[in-house]
GROMACS .gro file of C-alpha atoms in nm:
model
  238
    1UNK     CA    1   6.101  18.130  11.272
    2UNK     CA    2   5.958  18.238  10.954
    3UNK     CA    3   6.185  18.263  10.634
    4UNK     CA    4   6.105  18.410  10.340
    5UNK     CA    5   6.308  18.332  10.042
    6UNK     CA    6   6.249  18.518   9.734
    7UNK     CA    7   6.422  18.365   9.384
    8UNK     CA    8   6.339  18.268   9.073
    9UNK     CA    9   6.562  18.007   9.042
   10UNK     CA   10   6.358  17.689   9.089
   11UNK     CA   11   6.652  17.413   9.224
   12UNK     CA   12   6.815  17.685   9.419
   13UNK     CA   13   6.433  17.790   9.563
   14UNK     CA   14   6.414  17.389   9.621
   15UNK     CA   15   6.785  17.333   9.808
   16UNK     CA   16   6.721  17.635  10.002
   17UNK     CA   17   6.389  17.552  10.142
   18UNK     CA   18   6.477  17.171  10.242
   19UNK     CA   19   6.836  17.318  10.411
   20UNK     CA   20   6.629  17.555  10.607
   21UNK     CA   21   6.349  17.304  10.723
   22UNK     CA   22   6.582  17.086  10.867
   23UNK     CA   23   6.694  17.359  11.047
   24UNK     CA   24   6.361  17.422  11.200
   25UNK     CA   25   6.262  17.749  11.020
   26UNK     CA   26   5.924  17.796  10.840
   27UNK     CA   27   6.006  17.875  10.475
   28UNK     CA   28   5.755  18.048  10.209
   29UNK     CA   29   5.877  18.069   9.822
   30UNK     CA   30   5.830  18.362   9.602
   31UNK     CA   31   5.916  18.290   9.243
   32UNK     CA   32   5.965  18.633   9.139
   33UNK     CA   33   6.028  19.005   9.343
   34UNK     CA   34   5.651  19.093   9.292
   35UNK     CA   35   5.515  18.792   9.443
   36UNK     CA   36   5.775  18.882   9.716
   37UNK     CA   37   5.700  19.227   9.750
   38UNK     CA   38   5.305  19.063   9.816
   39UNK     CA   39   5.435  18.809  10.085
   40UNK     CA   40   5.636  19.031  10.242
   41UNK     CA   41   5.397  19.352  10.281
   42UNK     CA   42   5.085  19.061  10.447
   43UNK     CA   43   5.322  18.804  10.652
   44UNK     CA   44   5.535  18.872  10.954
   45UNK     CA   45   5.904  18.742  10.868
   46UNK     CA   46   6.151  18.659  11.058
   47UNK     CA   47   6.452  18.691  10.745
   48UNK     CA   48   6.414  18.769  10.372
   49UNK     CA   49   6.677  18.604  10.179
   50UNK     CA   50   6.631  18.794   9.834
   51UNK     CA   51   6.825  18.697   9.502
   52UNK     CA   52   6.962  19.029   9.364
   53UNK     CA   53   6.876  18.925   8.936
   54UNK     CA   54   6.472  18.846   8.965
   55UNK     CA   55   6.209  18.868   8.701
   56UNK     CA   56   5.927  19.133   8.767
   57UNK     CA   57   6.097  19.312   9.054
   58UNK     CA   58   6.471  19.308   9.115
   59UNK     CA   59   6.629  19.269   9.440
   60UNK     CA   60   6.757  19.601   9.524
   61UNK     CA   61   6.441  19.741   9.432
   62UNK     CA   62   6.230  19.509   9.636
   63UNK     CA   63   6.457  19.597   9.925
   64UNK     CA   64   6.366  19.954   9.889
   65UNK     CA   65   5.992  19.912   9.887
   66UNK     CA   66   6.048  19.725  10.145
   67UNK     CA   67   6.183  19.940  10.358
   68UNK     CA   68   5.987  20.265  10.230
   69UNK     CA   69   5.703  20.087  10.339
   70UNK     CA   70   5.812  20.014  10.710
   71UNK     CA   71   5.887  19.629  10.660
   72UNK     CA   72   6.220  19.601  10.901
   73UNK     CA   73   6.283  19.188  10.878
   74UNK     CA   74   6.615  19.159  10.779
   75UNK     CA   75   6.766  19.106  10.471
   76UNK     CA   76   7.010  18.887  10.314
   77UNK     CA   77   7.094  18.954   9.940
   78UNK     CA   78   7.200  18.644   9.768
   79UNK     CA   79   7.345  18.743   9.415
   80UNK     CA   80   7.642  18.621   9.151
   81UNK     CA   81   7.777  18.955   9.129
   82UNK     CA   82   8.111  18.999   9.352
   83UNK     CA   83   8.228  19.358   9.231
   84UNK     CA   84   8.214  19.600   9.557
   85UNK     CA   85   7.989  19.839   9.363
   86UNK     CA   86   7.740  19.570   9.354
   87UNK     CA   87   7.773  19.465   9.742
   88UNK     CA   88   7.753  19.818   9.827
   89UNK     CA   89   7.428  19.919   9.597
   90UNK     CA   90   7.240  19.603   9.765
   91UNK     CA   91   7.363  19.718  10.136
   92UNK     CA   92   7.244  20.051  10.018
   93UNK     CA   93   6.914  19.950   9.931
   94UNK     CA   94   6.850  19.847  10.266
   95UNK     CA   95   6.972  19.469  10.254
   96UNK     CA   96   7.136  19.374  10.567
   97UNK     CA   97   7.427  19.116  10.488
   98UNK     CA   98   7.546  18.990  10.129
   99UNK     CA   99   7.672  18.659   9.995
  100UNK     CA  100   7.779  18.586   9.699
  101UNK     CA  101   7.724  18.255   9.486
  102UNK     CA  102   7.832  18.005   9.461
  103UNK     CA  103   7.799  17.978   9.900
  104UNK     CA  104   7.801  17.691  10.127
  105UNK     CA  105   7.461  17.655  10.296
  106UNK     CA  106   7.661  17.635  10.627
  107UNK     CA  107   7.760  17.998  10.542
  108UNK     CA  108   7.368  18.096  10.442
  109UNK     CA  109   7.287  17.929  10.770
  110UNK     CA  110   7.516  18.126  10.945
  111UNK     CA  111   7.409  18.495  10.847
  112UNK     CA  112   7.067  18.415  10.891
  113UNK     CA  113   7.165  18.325  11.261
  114UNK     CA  114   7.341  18.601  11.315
  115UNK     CA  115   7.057  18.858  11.151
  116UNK     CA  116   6.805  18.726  11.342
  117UNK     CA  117   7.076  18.756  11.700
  118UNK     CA  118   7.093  19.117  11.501
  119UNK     CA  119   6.731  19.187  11.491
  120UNK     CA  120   6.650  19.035  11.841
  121UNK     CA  121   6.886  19.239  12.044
  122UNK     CA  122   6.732  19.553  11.855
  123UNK     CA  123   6.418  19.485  12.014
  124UNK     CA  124   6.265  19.628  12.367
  125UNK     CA  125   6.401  19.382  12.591
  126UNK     CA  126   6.153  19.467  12.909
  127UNK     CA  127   5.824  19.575  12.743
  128UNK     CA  128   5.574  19.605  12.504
  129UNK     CA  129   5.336  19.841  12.467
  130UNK     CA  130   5.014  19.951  12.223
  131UNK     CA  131   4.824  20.253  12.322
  132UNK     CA  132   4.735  20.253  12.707
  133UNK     CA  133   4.855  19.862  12.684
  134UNK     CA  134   5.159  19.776  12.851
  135UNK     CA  135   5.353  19.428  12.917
  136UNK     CA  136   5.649  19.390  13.134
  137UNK     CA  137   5.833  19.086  12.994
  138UNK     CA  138   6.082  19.072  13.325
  139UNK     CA  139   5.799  19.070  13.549
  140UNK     CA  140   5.548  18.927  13.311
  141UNK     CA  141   5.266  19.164  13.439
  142UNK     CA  142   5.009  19.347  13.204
  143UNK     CA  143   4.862  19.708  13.246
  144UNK     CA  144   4.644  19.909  13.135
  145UNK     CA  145   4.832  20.247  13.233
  146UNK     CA  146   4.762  20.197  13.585
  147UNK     CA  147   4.540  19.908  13.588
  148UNK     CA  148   4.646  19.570  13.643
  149UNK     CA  149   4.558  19.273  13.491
  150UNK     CA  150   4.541  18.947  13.566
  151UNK     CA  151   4.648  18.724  13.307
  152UNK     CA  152   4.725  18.318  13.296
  153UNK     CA  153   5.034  18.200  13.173
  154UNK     CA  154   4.952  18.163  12.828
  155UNK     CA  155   4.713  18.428  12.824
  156UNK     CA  156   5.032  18.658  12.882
  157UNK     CA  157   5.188  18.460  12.621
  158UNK     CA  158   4.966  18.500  12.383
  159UNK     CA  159   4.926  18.876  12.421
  160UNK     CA  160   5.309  18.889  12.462
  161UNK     CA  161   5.286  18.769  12.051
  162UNK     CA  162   4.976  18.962  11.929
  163UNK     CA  163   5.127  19.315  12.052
  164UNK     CA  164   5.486  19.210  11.906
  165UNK     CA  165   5.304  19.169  11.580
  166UNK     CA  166   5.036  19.426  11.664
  167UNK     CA  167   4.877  19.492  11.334
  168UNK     CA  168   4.902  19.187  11.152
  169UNK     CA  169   4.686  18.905  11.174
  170UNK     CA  170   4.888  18.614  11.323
  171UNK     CA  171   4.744  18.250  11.219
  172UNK     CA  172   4.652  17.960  11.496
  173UNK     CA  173   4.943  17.804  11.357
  174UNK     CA  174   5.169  18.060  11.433
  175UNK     CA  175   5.071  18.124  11.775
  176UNK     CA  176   5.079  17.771  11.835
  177UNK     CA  177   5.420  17.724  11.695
  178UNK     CA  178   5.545  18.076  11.925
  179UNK     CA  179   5.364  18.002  12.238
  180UNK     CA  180   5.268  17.638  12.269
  181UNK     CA  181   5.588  17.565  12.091
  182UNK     CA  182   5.419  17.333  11.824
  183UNK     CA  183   5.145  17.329  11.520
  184UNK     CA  184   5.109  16.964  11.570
  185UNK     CA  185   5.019  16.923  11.925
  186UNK     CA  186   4.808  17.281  11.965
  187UNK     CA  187   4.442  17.228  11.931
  188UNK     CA  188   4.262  17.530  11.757
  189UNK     CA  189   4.006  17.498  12.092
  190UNK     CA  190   4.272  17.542  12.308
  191UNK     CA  191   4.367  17.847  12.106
  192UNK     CA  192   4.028  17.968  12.099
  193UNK     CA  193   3.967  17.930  12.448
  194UNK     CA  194   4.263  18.090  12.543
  195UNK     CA  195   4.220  18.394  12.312
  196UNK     CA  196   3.855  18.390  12.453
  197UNK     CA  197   3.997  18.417  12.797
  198UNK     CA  198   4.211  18.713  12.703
  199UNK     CA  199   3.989  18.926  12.516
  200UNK     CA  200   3.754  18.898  12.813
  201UNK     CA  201   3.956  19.038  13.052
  202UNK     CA  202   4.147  19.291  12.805
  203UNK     CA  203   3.755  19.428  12.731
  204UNK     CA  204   3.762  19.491  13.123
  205UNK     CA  205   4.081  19.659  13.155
  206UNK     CA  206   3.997  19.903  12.846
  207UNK     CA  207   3.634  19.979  12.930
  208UNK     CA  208   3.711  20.302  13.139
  209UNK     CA  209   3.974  20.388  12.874
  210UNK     CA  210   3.750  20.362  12.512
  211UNK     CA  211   3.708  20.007  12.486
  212UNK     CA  212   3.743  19.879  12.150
  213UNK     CA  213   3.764  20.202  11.999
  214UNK     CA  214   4.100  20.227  12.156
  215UNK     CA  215   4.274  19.868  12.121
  216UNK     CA  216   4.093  19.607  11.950
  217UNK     CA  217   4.152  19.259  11.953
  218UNK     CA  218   3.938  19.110  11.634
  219UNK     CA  219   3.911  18.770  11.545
  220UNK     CA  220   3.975  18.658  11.163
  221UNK     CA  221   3.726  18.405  11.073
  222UNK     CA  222   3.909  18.063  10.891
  223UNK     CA  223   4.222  18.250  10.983
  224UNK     CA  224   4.343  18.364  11.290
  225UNK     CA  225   4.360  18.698  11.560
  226UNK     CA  226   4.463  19.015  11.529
  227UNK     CA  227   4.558  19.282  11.803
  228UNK     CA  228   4.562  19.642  11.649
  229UNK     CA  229   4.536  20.057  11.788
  230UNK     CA  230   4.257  20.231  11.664
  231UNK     CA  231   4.318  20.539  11.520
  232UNK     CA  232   4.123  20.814  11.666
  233UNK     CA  233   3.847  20.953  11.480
  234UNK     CA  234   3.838  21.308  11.362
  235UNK     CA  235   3.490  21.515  11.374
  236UNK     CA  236   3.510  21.831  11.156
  237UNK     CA  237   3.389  22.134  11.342
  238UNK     CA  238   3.021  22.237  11.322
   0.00000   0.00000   0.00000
């Protein structure tokens, strides 16, 4: 799980990150709500904790670009302020759950456990799907519409990730903390290969249906993959 935490505070920014870790979660720092609103819009996050009184951008106003721009992680709004007016202008910016300071990290812990139960039982429980693409998570079977395809364990896996994320270019180091369960023991050739594998057979299954110029599947150099629709193109009339 990837945490973003966004405050300016430099010892809070420090105790929050190490509490985290040892919890397991991935944490990135963001001094200020602009360097936040940055992170936010070009990594995937699990949970945004956000400190409401931050230079730049403040939190409530982060929130809202946020969520004007279709970013749906959820939120946690971590401010001093503990009038009702104030909890209720941060939930109405779009922040998810509130807590006031000074908290116990068990609490912080807590919320973010129970926004990410939140966010996960929001989600498609049986399928995924991007254009003609389709995965059945029960069954573990991939389609395009009507065509099957045959897929390897992590093969499935790994599409399983790229098409939750479709759009954003996931790092080897994500997919082989998501599907191979860890960073450390994940070679990037067994990533490779395995992404190799996949595109080869996705290029099959899509050829009678546009090929790339439907769903592409494009390798980031130095960085990672990414699985995106393309839109269709639009000729002007003659």
């Amino acid at each position: 799980m990837l945490v973003l935490v966004a405050e300016d505070d430099p010892f809070t920014a420090q105790l929050l990150q190490q509490g985290l870790e040892q919890l397991g979660y991935r944490v990135h720092l963001a001094p200020d709500g602009a360097v936040a609103e940055d992170l936010a819009l070009s990594t995937d996050y699990d949970c945004i904790l956000c400190d409401w009184m931050m230079p730049k951008v403040d939190g409530p106003t982060l929130v809202r670009r946020l969520r004007t721009q279709g970013i749906q992680a959820p939120v946690l709004m971590l401010t001093a302020r503990t009038s009702v007016a104030h909890r209720v202008d941060g939930l109405d910016a779009g922040a998810d759950d509130y807590l006031t300071k000074p908290f116990a990290f068990q609490e912080l812990a807590a919320r973010v456990r129970a926004l990410l139960r939140r966010a996960d039982s929001t989600a498609d429980p049986t399928q995924r799907s991007l254009g003609p693409l389709t995965l059945d998570l029960v069954a573990r079977t991939a389609r395009v519409q009507d065509t099957p395809i045959t897929l390897r364990t992590m093969e499935f896996n790994v599409l399983s990730e790229l098409i939750h994320h479709a759009g954003h270019v996931l790092t080897r180091t994500h997919l082989a903390e998501r599907v191979w369960g860890s960073a450390l023991m994940t070679t990037d050739d067994v990533i490779n290969t395995t992404v190799s594998g996949l595109r080869r057979k996705l290029k099959a299954a899509l050829a009678p249906h546009g090929g790339d110029s439907v769903v592409q599947l494009k390798t980031i150099r130095g960085i990672g993959y990414q699985l995106h629709q393309v839109a269709p193109s639009v000729h002007a009339n003659p």
